[in-house]
mmCIF file of C-alpha atoms and ligand atoms in Angstrom:
data_model
loop_
_atom_site.group_PDB
_atom_site.id
_atom_site.type_symbol
_atom_site.label_atom_id
_atom_site.label_comp_id
_atom_site.label_asym_id
_atom_site.label_seq_id
_atom_site.Cartn_x
_atom_site.Cartn_y
_atom_site.Cartn_z
ATOM 1 C CA MET E 1 84.835 95.686 82.450
ATOM 2 C CA LYS E 2 85.416 97.961 85.474
ATOM 3 C CA VAL E 3 87.955 100.689 84.795
ATOM 4 C CA GLY E 4 89.886 102.709 87.408
ATOM 5 C CA PHE E 5 91.144 106.187 86.505
ATOM 6 C CA VAL E 6 93.645 108.123 88.640
ATOM 7 C CA GLY E 7 94.640 111.691 87.697
ATOM 8 C CA LEU E 8 91.822 113.979 86.611
ATOM 9 C CA GLY E 9 93.676 117.054 85.352
ATOM 10 C CA ILE E 10 93.408 118.938 82.056
ATOM 11 C CA MET E 11 93.716 115.656 80.120
ATOM 12 C CA GLY E 12 92.477 113.004 82.560
ATOM 13 C CA LYS E 13 89.046 114.550 83.133
ATOM 14 C CA PRO E 14 87.864 114.512 79.497
ATOM 15 C CA MET E 15 89.554 111.143 78.877
ATOM 16 C CA ALA E 16 87.686 109.531 81.801
ATOM 17 C CA LYS E 17 84.416 111.085 80.585
ATOM 18 C CA ASN E 18 84.895 109.537 77.136
ATOM 19 C CA ILE E 19 85.376 106.087 78.666
ATOM 20 C CA ILE E 20 82.117 106.561 80.598
ATOM 21 C CA LYS E 21 80.292 107.710 77.425
ATOM 22 C CA ASN E 22 81.278 104.408 75.825
ATOM 23 C CA GLY E 23 79.455 102.397 78.471
ATOM 24 C CA TYR E 24 82.245 101.364 80.845
ATOM 25 C CA GLU E 25 81.869 101.499 84.645
ATOM 26 C CA VAL E 26 84.563 103.891 85.874
ATOM 27 C CA VAL E 27 85.954 104.479 89.391
ATOM 28 C CA VAL E 28 88.045 107.657 89.739
ATOM 29 C CA TYR E 29 90.498 109.297 92.145
ATOM 30 C CA ASP E 30 92.397 112.592 92.265
ATOM 31 C CA PHE E 31 93.720 114.833 95.065
ATOM 32 C CA HIS E 32 91.346 117.551 93.786
ATOM 33 C CA GLU E 33 87.850 116.809 95.037
ATOM 34 C CA SER E 34 86.306 119.246 92.543
ATOM 35 C CA ALA E 35 87.812 117.246 89.648
ATOM 36 C CA VAL E 36 86.446 114.004 91.132
ATOM 37 C CA ALA E 37 83.000 115.611 91.589
ATOM 38 C CA GLU E 38 82.932 116.725 87.946
ATOM 39 C CA VAL E 39 83.634 113.226 86.621
ATOM 40 C CA VAL E 40 81.215 111.647 89.133
ATOM 41 C CA ALA E 41 78.542 113.995 87.755
ATOM 42 C CA ALA E 42 79.325 112.497 84.327
ATOM 43 C CA GLY E 43 78.617 108.978 85.638
ATOM 44 C CA ALA E 44 81.736 107.759 87.485
ATOM 45 C CA THR E 45 81.984 106.424 91.041
ATOM 46 C CA ALA E 46 84.370 108.185 93.451
ATOM 47 C CA GLY E 47 87.219 106.088 94.846
ATOM 48 C CA LEU E 48 88.654 106.893 98.285
ATOM 49 C CA SER E 49 92.295 106.353 97.267
ATOM 50 C CA GLY E 50 94.449 104.738 94.596
ATOM 51 C CA LYS E 51 94.199 101.500 96.611
ATOM 52 C CA ASP E 52 90.389 101.690 96.666
ATOM 53 C CA VAL E 53 90.244 102.358 92.899
ATOM 54 C CA ALA E 54 92.535 99.384 92.200
ATOM 55 C CA GLU E 55 90.525 97.045 94.453
ATOM 56 C CA LYS E 56 87.342 97.917 92.549
ATOM 57 C CA SER E 57 88.768 97.730 88.980
ATOM 58 C CA GLU E 58 90.165 95.194 86.533
ATOM 59 C CA VAL E 59 92.305 97.764 84.730
ATOM 60 C CA ILE E 60 93.638 101.001 86.215
ATOM 61 C CA ILE E 61 94.585 103.989 84.032
ATOM 62 C CA THR E 62 96.868 106.731 85.383
ATOM 63 C CA MET E 63 97.187 110.240 83.853
ATOM 64 C CA LEU E 64 99.680 112.180 86.010
ATOM 65 C CA PRO E 65 102.375 114.829 85.390
ATOM 66 C CA ASN E 66 105.739 112.982 85.543
ATOM 67 C CA SER E 67 107.609 109.837 86.677
ATOM 68 C CA PRO E 68 107.762 110.732 90.432
ATOM 69 C CA ASN E 69 103.995 111.370 90.466
ATOM 70 C CA VAL E 70 103.293 107.988 88.852
ATOM 71 C CA GLU E 71 105.675 106.271 91.266
ATOM 72 C CA ALA E 72 103.920 107.905 94.241
ATOM 73 C CA ALA E 73 100.437 107.081 92.931
ATOM 74 C CA LEU E 74 101.452 103.445 92.438
ATOM 75 C CA PHE E 75 103.642 102.687 95.434
ATOM 76 C CA ASN E 76 102.963 105.189 98.268
ATOM 77 C CA GLU E 77 100.835 104.173 101.253
ATOM 78 C CA ASN E 78 97.217 103.611 100.114
ATOM 79 C CA GLY E 79 98.481 103.696 96.543
ATOM 80 C CA ILE E 80 97.300 101.663 93.568
ATOM 81 C CA ALA E 81 99.726 98.741 94.149
ATOM 82 C CA GLU E 82 98.131 97.986 97.512
ATOM 83 C CA GLY E 83 94.794 97.315 95.792
ATOM 84 C CA LEU E 84 96.172 95.222 92.921
ATOM 85 C CA SER E 85 96.034 91.433 92.606
ATOM 86 C CA ALA E 86 97.174 88.888 90.017
ATOM 87 C CA GLY E 87 95.552 89.312 86.596
ATOM 88 C CA LYS E 88 94.915 93.067 86.836
ATOM 89 C CA THR E 89 96.532 95.606 84.500
ATOM 90 C CA VAL E 90 97.895 99.148 84.936
ATOM 91 C CA ILE E 91 97.988 101.424 81.878
ATOM 92 C CA ASP E 92 99.989 104.608 82.496
ATOM 93 C CA MET E 93 98.996 107.294 79.958
ATOM 94 C CA SER E 94 101.218 110.025 81.474
ATOM 95 C CA SER E 95 104.254 111.301 79.518
ATOM 96 C CA ILE E 96 107.166 110.077 81.665
ATOM 97 C CA ALA E 97 110.732 108.720 81.407
ATOM 98 C CA PRO E 98 110.801 105.383 79.509
ATOM 99 C CA LYS E 99 113.199 103.944 82.115
ATOM 100 C CA ALA E 100 110.637 104.678 84.842
ATOM 101 C CA SER E 101 107.926 102.838 82.845
ATOM 102 C CA GLN E 102 110.206 99.802 82.583
ATOM 103 C CA SER E 103 110.950 99.829 86.299
ATOM 104 C CA PHE E 104 107.231 100.081 87.205
ATOM 105 C CA ALA E 105 106.488 97.172 84.827
ATOM 106 C CA GLU E 106 109.147 95.026 86.528
ATOM 107 C CA LYS E 107 107.840 95.765 90.027
ATOM 108 C CA LEU E 108 104.257 94.984 89.023
ATOM 109 C CA ALA E 109 105.237 91.801 87.131
ATOM 110 C CA ALA E 110 106.453 90.458 90.505
ATOM 111 C CA ILE E 111 102.801 90.443 91.668
ATOM 112 C CA ASP E 112 101.499 89.158 88.291
ATOM 113 C CA VAL E 113 100.115 92.524 87.218
ATOM 114 C CA ASP E 114 100.576 93.641 83.593
ATOM 115 C CA PHE E 115 101.725 97.168 82.755
ATOM 116 C CA MET E 116 101.658 99.223 79.555
ATOM 117 C CA ASP E 117 102.905 102.765 78.940
ATOM 118 C CA ALA E 118 100.447 104.595 76.688
ATOM 119 C CA PRO E 119 101.209 108.336 76.490
ATOM 120 C CA VAL E 120 99.112 110.548 74.275
ATOM 121 C CA SER E 121 99.432 113.385 71.820
ATOM 122 C CA GLY E 122 96.809 115.958 70.910
ATOM 123 C CA GLY E 123 96.162 118.221 73.894
ATOM 124 C CA GLU E 124 92.936 119.160 75.684
ATOM 125 C CA PRO E 125 90.683 119.818 72.631
ATOM 126 C CA LYS E 126 91.410 116.356 71.238
ATOM 127 C CA ALA E 127 91.036 114.791 74.702
ATOM 128 C CA VAL E 128 87.554 116.352 74.842
ATOM 129 C CA ASP E 129 86.673 115.181 71.298
ATOM 130 C CA GLY E 130 88.048 111.693 71.955
ATOM 131 C CA THR E 131 90.535 112.079 69.096
ATOM 132 C CA ILE E 132 93.939 111.907 70.828
ATOM 133 C CA ALA E 133 96.694 109.688 69.424
ATOM 134 C CA VAL E 134 97.869 106.953 71.806
ATOM 135 C CA MET E 135 101.310 105.329 71.470
ATOM 136 C CA VAL E 136 101.548 102.098 73.432
ATOM 137 C CA GLY E 137 104.424 100.036 74.813
ATOM 138 C CA GLY E 138 103.516 96.569 76.057
ATOM 139 C CA LYS E 139 102.932 92.916 75.266
ATOM 140 C CA THR E 140 100.820 92.094 72.189
ATOM 141 C CA ASP E 141 98.249 90.052 74.143
ATOM 142 C CA VAL E 142 97.785 92.769 76.792
ATOM 143 C CA PHE E 143 97.416 95.373 74.041
ATOM 144 C CA ALA E 144 94.778 93.256 72.276
ATOM 145 C CA LYS E 145 92.799 93.015 75.525
ATOM 146 C CA TYR E 146 92.623 96.789 76.066
ATOM 147 C CA GLU E 147 92.848 98.273 72.550
ATOM 148 C CA SER E 148 89.089 98.928 72.367
ATOM 149 C CA LEU E 149 89.137 100.589 75.821
ATOM 150 C CA LEU E 150 91.927 102.933 74.654
ATOM 151 C CA ALA E 151 90.010 103.589 71.429
ATOM 152 C CA THR E 152 87.157 105.194 73.428
ATOM 153 C CA MET E 153 89.515 108.166 73.979
ATOM 154 C CA ALA E 154 91.378 108.232 70.698
ATOM 155 C CA SER E 155 91.325 108.399 66.918
ATOM 156 C CA SER E 156 94.477 106.304 66.732
ATOM 157 C CA VAL E 157 95.931 103.669 69.071
ATOM 158 C CA THR E 158 99.277 102.199 67.995
ATOM 159 C CA LEU E 159 101.371 99.480 69.614
ATOM 160 C CA VAL E 160 104.964 100.628 69.023
ATOM 161 C CA GLY E 161 106.940 97.987 70.959
ATOM 162 C CA GLU E 162 107.661 96.624 74.430
ATOM 163 C CA VAL E 163 107.099 98.594 77.679
ATOM 164 C CA GLY E 164 108.962 101.927 77.430
ATOM 165 C CA ALA E 165 108.468 102.191 73.663
ATOM 166 C CA GLY E 166 105.329 104.295 74.148
ATOM 167 C CA ASN E 167 107.269 106.944 76.045
ATOM 168 C CA ILE E 168 110.235 106.778 73.628
ATOM 169 C CA THR E 169 107.721 107.593 70.871
ATOM 170 C CA LYS E 170 106.239 110.431 72.922
ATOM 171 C CA LEU E 171 109.735 111.886 73.530
ATOM 172 C CA ALA E 172 110.364 111.755 69.766
ATOM 173 C CA ASN E 173 107.096 113.640 69.264
ATOM 174 C CA GLN E 174 108.036 116.308 71.815
ATOM 175 C CA MET E 175 111.539 116.761 70.327
ATOM 176 C CA ILE E 176 110.064 117.298 66.852
ATOM 177 C CA VAL E 177 107.421 119.760 68.095
ATOM 178 C CA ALA E 178 109.905 121.870 70.128
ATOM 179 C CA VAL E 179 112.467 122.120 67.332
ATOM 180 C CA ASN E 180 109.705 122.818 64.797
ATOM 181 C CA ILE E 181 108.304 125.763 66.815
ATOM 182 C CA ALA E 182 111.838 127.165 67.149
ATOM 183 C CA ALA E 183 112.481 126.808 63.398
ATOM 184 C CA ILE E 184 109.202 128.560 62.565
ATOM 185 C CA SER E 185 109.917 131.410 65.018
ATOM 186 C CA GLU E 186 113.440 131.821 63.636
ATOM 187 C CA ALA E 187 112.209 131.965 60.031
ATOM 188 C CA TYR E 188 109.420 134.441 60.864
ATOM 189 C CA SER E 189 112.025 136.643 62.625
ATOM 190 C CA LEU E 190 114.133 136.761 59.471
ATOM 191 C CA ALA E 191 111.060 137.685 57.398
ATOM 192 C CA LYS E 192 109.978 140.404 59.840
ATOM 193 C CA LYS E 193 113.412 142.072 59.969
ATOM 194 C CA ALA E 194 113.610 141.900 56.159
ATOM 195 C CA GLY E 195 110.289 143.727 55.890
ATOM 196 C CA VAL E 196 108.172 140.766 54.732
ATOM 197 C CA SER E 197 104.990 139.970 56.689
ATOM 198 C CA PRO E 198 105.416 136.686 58.641
ATOM 199 C CA ASP E 199 101.727 135.953 57.995
ATOM 200 C CA ALA E 200 102.301 136.358 54.239
ATOM 201 C CA VAL E 201 105.242 133.940 54.545
ATOM 202 C CA TYR E 202 103.018 131.460 56.410
ATOM 203 C CA GLN E 203 100.219 131.686 53.803
ATOM 204 C CA ALA E 204 102.719 131.250 50.962
ATOM 205 C CA ILE E 205 104.558 128.210 52.330
ATOM 206 C CA ARG E 206 102.054 126.362 54.510
ATOM 207 C CA SER E 207 101.035 123.877 51.806
ATOM 208 C CA GLY E 208 104.627 123.311 50.634
ATOM 209 C CA LEU E 209 107.360 121.118 52.086
ATOM 210 C CA ALA E 210 107.932 123.373 55.110
ATOM 211 C CA GLY E 211 104.262 123.299 56.127
ATOM 212 C CA SER E 212 103.311 121.248 59.197
ATOM 213 C CA THR E 213 100.577 120.698 61.756
ATOM 214 C CA VAL E 214 102.778 122.633 64.196
ATOM 215 C CA MET E 215 102.974 125.552 61.754
ATOM 216 C CA ASP E 216 99.187 125.536 61.267
ATOM 217 C CA GLN E 217 98.385 125.302 64.992
ATOM 218 C CA LYS E 218 101.022 127.701 66.334
ATOM 219 C CA SER E 219 101.363 130.474 63.710
ATOM 220 C CA GLU E 220 98.135 132.167 64.737
ATOM 221 C CA LYS E 221 99.247 132.214 68.384
ATOM 222 C CA ILE E 222 102.607 133.684 67.348
ATOM 223 C CA PHE E 223 100.953 136.398 65.210
ATOM 224 C CA SER E 224 98.428 137.308 67.929
ATOM 225 C CA GLY E 225 100.986 137.223 70.761
ATOM 226 C CA ASN E 226 98.373 135.251 72.753
ATOM 227 C CA PHE E 227 100.308 132.541 74.556
ATOM 228 C CA GLU E 228 97.454 131.124 76.688
ATOM 229 C CA PRO E 229 98.057 127.351 77.019
ATOM 230 C CA GLY E 230 97.498 124.844 75.279
ATOM 231 C CA PHE E 231 100.613 123.011 76.278
ATOM 232 C CA ARG E 232 102.637 124.722 78.988
ATOM 233 C CA ILE E 233 106.356 125.389 78.648
ATOM 234 C CA GLU E 234 106.944 123.792 82.075
ATOM 235 C CA LEU E 235 105.496 120.488 80.816
ATOM 236 C CA HIS E 236 107.574 120.687 77.649
ATOM 237 C CA ILE E 237 110.704 121.310 79.771
ATOM 238 C CA LYS E 238 109.828 118.107 81.673
ATOM 239 C CA ASP E 239 109.562 116.188 78.383
ATOM 240 C CA LEU E 240 112.823 117.584 76.958
ATOM 241 C CA GLN E 241 114.594 116.764 80.239
ATOM 242 C CA ASN E 242 113.370 113.171 79.888
ATOM 243 C CA ALA E 243 114.468 113.184 76.222
ATOM 244 C CA LEU E 244 117.958 114.479 77.077
ATOM 245 C CA ASP E 245 118.377 112.070 80.028
ATOM 246 C CA THR E 246 117.322 109.166 77.804
ATOM 247 C CA SER E 247 119.556 110.188 74.883
ATOM 248 C CA HIS E 248 122.549 110.616 77.218
ATOM 249 C CA ASP E 249 121.839 107.222 78.848
ATOM 250 C CA ILE E 250 122.065 105.483 75.474
ATOM 251 C CA ASN E 251 124.729 107.788 74.005
ATOM 252 C CA VAL E 252 122.750 109.570 71.312
ATOM 253 C CA SER E 253 123.703 113.126 70.343
ATOM 254 C CA THR E 254 120.647 115.432 70.215
ATOM 255 C CA PRO E 255 121.977 118.986 69.654
ATOM 256 C CA PHE E 256 118.701 120.541 68.460
ATOM 257 C CA THR E 257 116.858 119.196 71.507
ATOM 258 C CA SER E 258 119.539 120.745 73.755
ATOM 259 C CA LEU E 259 119.092 124.089 71.994
ATOM 260 C CA ALA E 260 115.296 123.932 72.293
ATOM 261 C CA MET E 261 115.714 123.137 76.013
ATOM 262 C CA ASP E 262 117.995 126.155 76.430
ATOM 263 C CA ILE E 263 115.422 128.430 74.792
ATOM 264 C CA MET E 264 112.704 127.111 77.106
ATOM 265 C CA GLN E 265 114.940 127.601 80.166
ATOM 266 C CA SER E 266 115.436 131.233 79.117
ATOM 267 C CA LEU E 267 111.657 131.677 78.868
ATOM 268 C CA LYS E 268 111.293 130.129 82.341
ATOM 269 C CA ALA E 269 113.882 132.611 83.645
ATOM 270 C CA HIS E 270 111.536 135.313 82.316
ATOM 271 C CA ASP E 271 108.609 133.746 84.284
ATOM 272 C CA LEU E 272 106.907 132.485 81.126
ATOM 273 C CA GLU E 273 106.793 128.777 82.069
ATOM 274 C CA LYS E 274 102.985 128.782 82.355
ATOM 275 C CA CYS E 275 102.662 130.072 78.773
ATOM 276 C CA ASP E 276 101.951 127.913 75.747
ATOM 277 C CA HIS E 277 105.109 126.522 74.124
ATOM 278 C CA SER E 278 104.436 128.769 71.102
ATOM 279 C CA ALA E 279 105.963 131.475 73.377
ATOM 280 C CA ILE E 280 109.279 130.219 71.985
ATOM 281 C CA ALA E 281 108.510 133.031 69.507
ATOM 282 C CA ASN E 282 108.856 135.429 72.444
ATOM 283 C CA TYR E 283 112.493 134.305 72.884
ATOM 284 C CA TYR E 284 113.210 135.237 69.255
ATOM 285 C CA GLU E 285 111.469 138.583 69.765
ATOM 286 C CA GLN E 286 113.725 139.306 72.745
ATOM 287 C CA ILE E 287 117.044 138.353 71.128
ATOM 288 C CA ASN E 288 116.202 140.134 67.873
ATOM 289 C CA ASN E 289 114.457 143.160 69.401
ATOM 290 C CA LEU E 290 111.370 142.770 67.231
ATOM 291 C CA LYS E 291 107.686 141.855 67.456
ATOM 292 C CA LEU E 292 106.264 139.062 65.318
ATOM 293 C CA GLN E 293 102.696 140.338 65.590
ATOM 294 C CA ASP E 294 101.415 141.676 62.270
HETATM 295 P P1 LIG X 1 97.538 118.228 85.106
HETATM 296 O O1 LIG X 1 98.614 118.805 85.942
HETATM 297 O O2 LIG X 1 96.439 119.104 84.607
HETATM 298 O O3 LIG X 1 96.803 117.007 85.889
HETATM 299 C C1 LIG X 1 97.467 116.072 86.707
HETATM 300 C C2 LIG X 1 96.473 115.585 87.757
HETATM 301 O O4 LIG X 1 97.079 114.541 88.512
HETATM 302 C C3 LIG X 1 96.092 116.667 88.779
HETATM 303 O O5 LIG X 1 94.676 116.783 88.822
HETATM 304 C C4 LIG X 1 96.666 116.150 90.108
HETATM 305 O O6 LIG X 1 95.886 116.487 91.228
HETATM 306 C C5 LIG X 1 96.653 114.661 89.868
HETATM 307 N N1 LIG X 1 97.593 113.893 90.713
HETATM 308 C C6 LIG X 1 98.935 114.074 90.845
HETATM 309 N N2 LIG X 1 99.449 113.114 91.654
HETATM 310 C C7 LIG X 1 98.406 112.314 92.026
HETATM 311 C C8 LIG X 1 98.303 111.153 92.838
HETATM 312 N N3 LIG X 1 99.373 110.609 93.431
HETATM 313 N N4 LIG X 1 97.084 110.610 93.026
HETATM 314 C C9 LIG X 1 95.993 111.139 92.419
HETATM 315 N N5 LIG X 1 96.024 112.232 91.617
HETATM 316 C C10 LIG X 1 97.219 112.811 91.431
HETATM 317 O O7 LIG X 1 98.279 117.495 83.893
HETATM 318 P P2 LIG X 1 97.716 117.203 82.412
HETATM 319 O O8 LIG X 1 97.850 118.404 81.560
HETATM 320 O O9 LIG X 1 96.401 116.499 82.533
HETATM 321 O O10 LIG X 1 98.841 116.180 81.891
HETATM 322 C C11 LIG X 1 98.941 114.833 82.346
HETATM 323 C C12 LIG X 1 100.001 114.148 81.509
HETATM 324 O O11 LIG X 1 99.636 114.191 80.127
HETATM 325 C C13 LIG X 1 101.398 114.816 81.611
HETATM 326 O O12 LIG X 1 102.379 113.824 81.610
HETATM 327 C C14 LIG X 1 101.457 115.670 80.341
HETATM 328 O O13 LIG X 1 102.804 115.896 79.911
HETATM 329 C C15 LIG X 1 100.692 114.797 79.373
HETATM 330 N N6 LIG X 1 100.074 115.514 78.240
HETATM 331 C C16 LIG X 1 99.488 116.726 78.435
HETATM 332 C C17 LIG X 1 98.932 117.399 77.345
HETATM 333 C C18 LIG X 1 98.292 118.773 77.519
HETATM 334 O O14 LIG X 1 98.049 119.429 76.505
HETATM 335 N N7 LIG X 1 97.997 119.207 78.736
HETATM 336 C C19 LIG X 1 98.962 116.824 76.079
HETATM 337 C C20 LIG X 1 99.523 115.563 75.916
HETATM 338 C C21 LIG X 1 100.083 114.915 77.013
#
């Protein structure tokens, strides 16, 4: 099976390399020639454009920042859609608005091309290890056809519903992570002001009910004050915007997500949008005039 891959950024590069390692022929395209060269060195063929990649592949994976980028990659001049024909499939693994996924699926169905949204969770280290989690929206038969391809990049691949359901699941994930980091930062602030070491609090409660993967992965960053990404605040703002737009569209009240968004906007106003999202702790440090470092 020939696989096209468009979008070779922090996530796309290692994901494409894992597909190659599993024996698939892969054709790649990105605006950044250095990213293309790196994946070609790992065994891919360089495509000239999205159109060229789609002409040469049976299934085309996209891994791009947000809905407008996916729309441009699909439908702009020389884009993927121009190289598609009946029977091919597009799998968009970007984290985008569920409504956008549904609209792309409709447009592509008109030319007999299948579409699935398959965003991922796990970040760069898991993309490199091939252990990301993939949450898929699409038809059962299309999923069955490409499940083993997706499994070359992942430790779990789950069909969660029709097209759009993958990105609904990803938004749920991003809401939980943002609110969780805020809750942890808030609790550590209380401990610090009360004269109890936040690290001692973490060690004491991490295996209890309050413990979480977020707590384990982000506490060390909070205690070291090292907010190198990881997952950038600007990308999390994009996800929370999509979550709020979606919840308002379908009339769901999401007050904690709104609060988490407000905190991230404040961090952006302080030029911290390139920091890891664990810099939410920095917001609590500012409003409480304290430092969470031990
Ligand atoms: P990135 O900004 O590092 O990479 C995006 C790549 O897309 C860039 O190389 C860019 O040149 C390319 N691109 C943009 N438009 C293009 C087009 N029209 N044609 C060809 N190439 C194009 O982003 P990333 O960190 O790899 O994230 C990609 C997606 O995965 C985002 O939706 C993000 O929210 C999601 N995600 C990221 C992480 C993470 O930890 N970075 C984790 C999970 C999910």
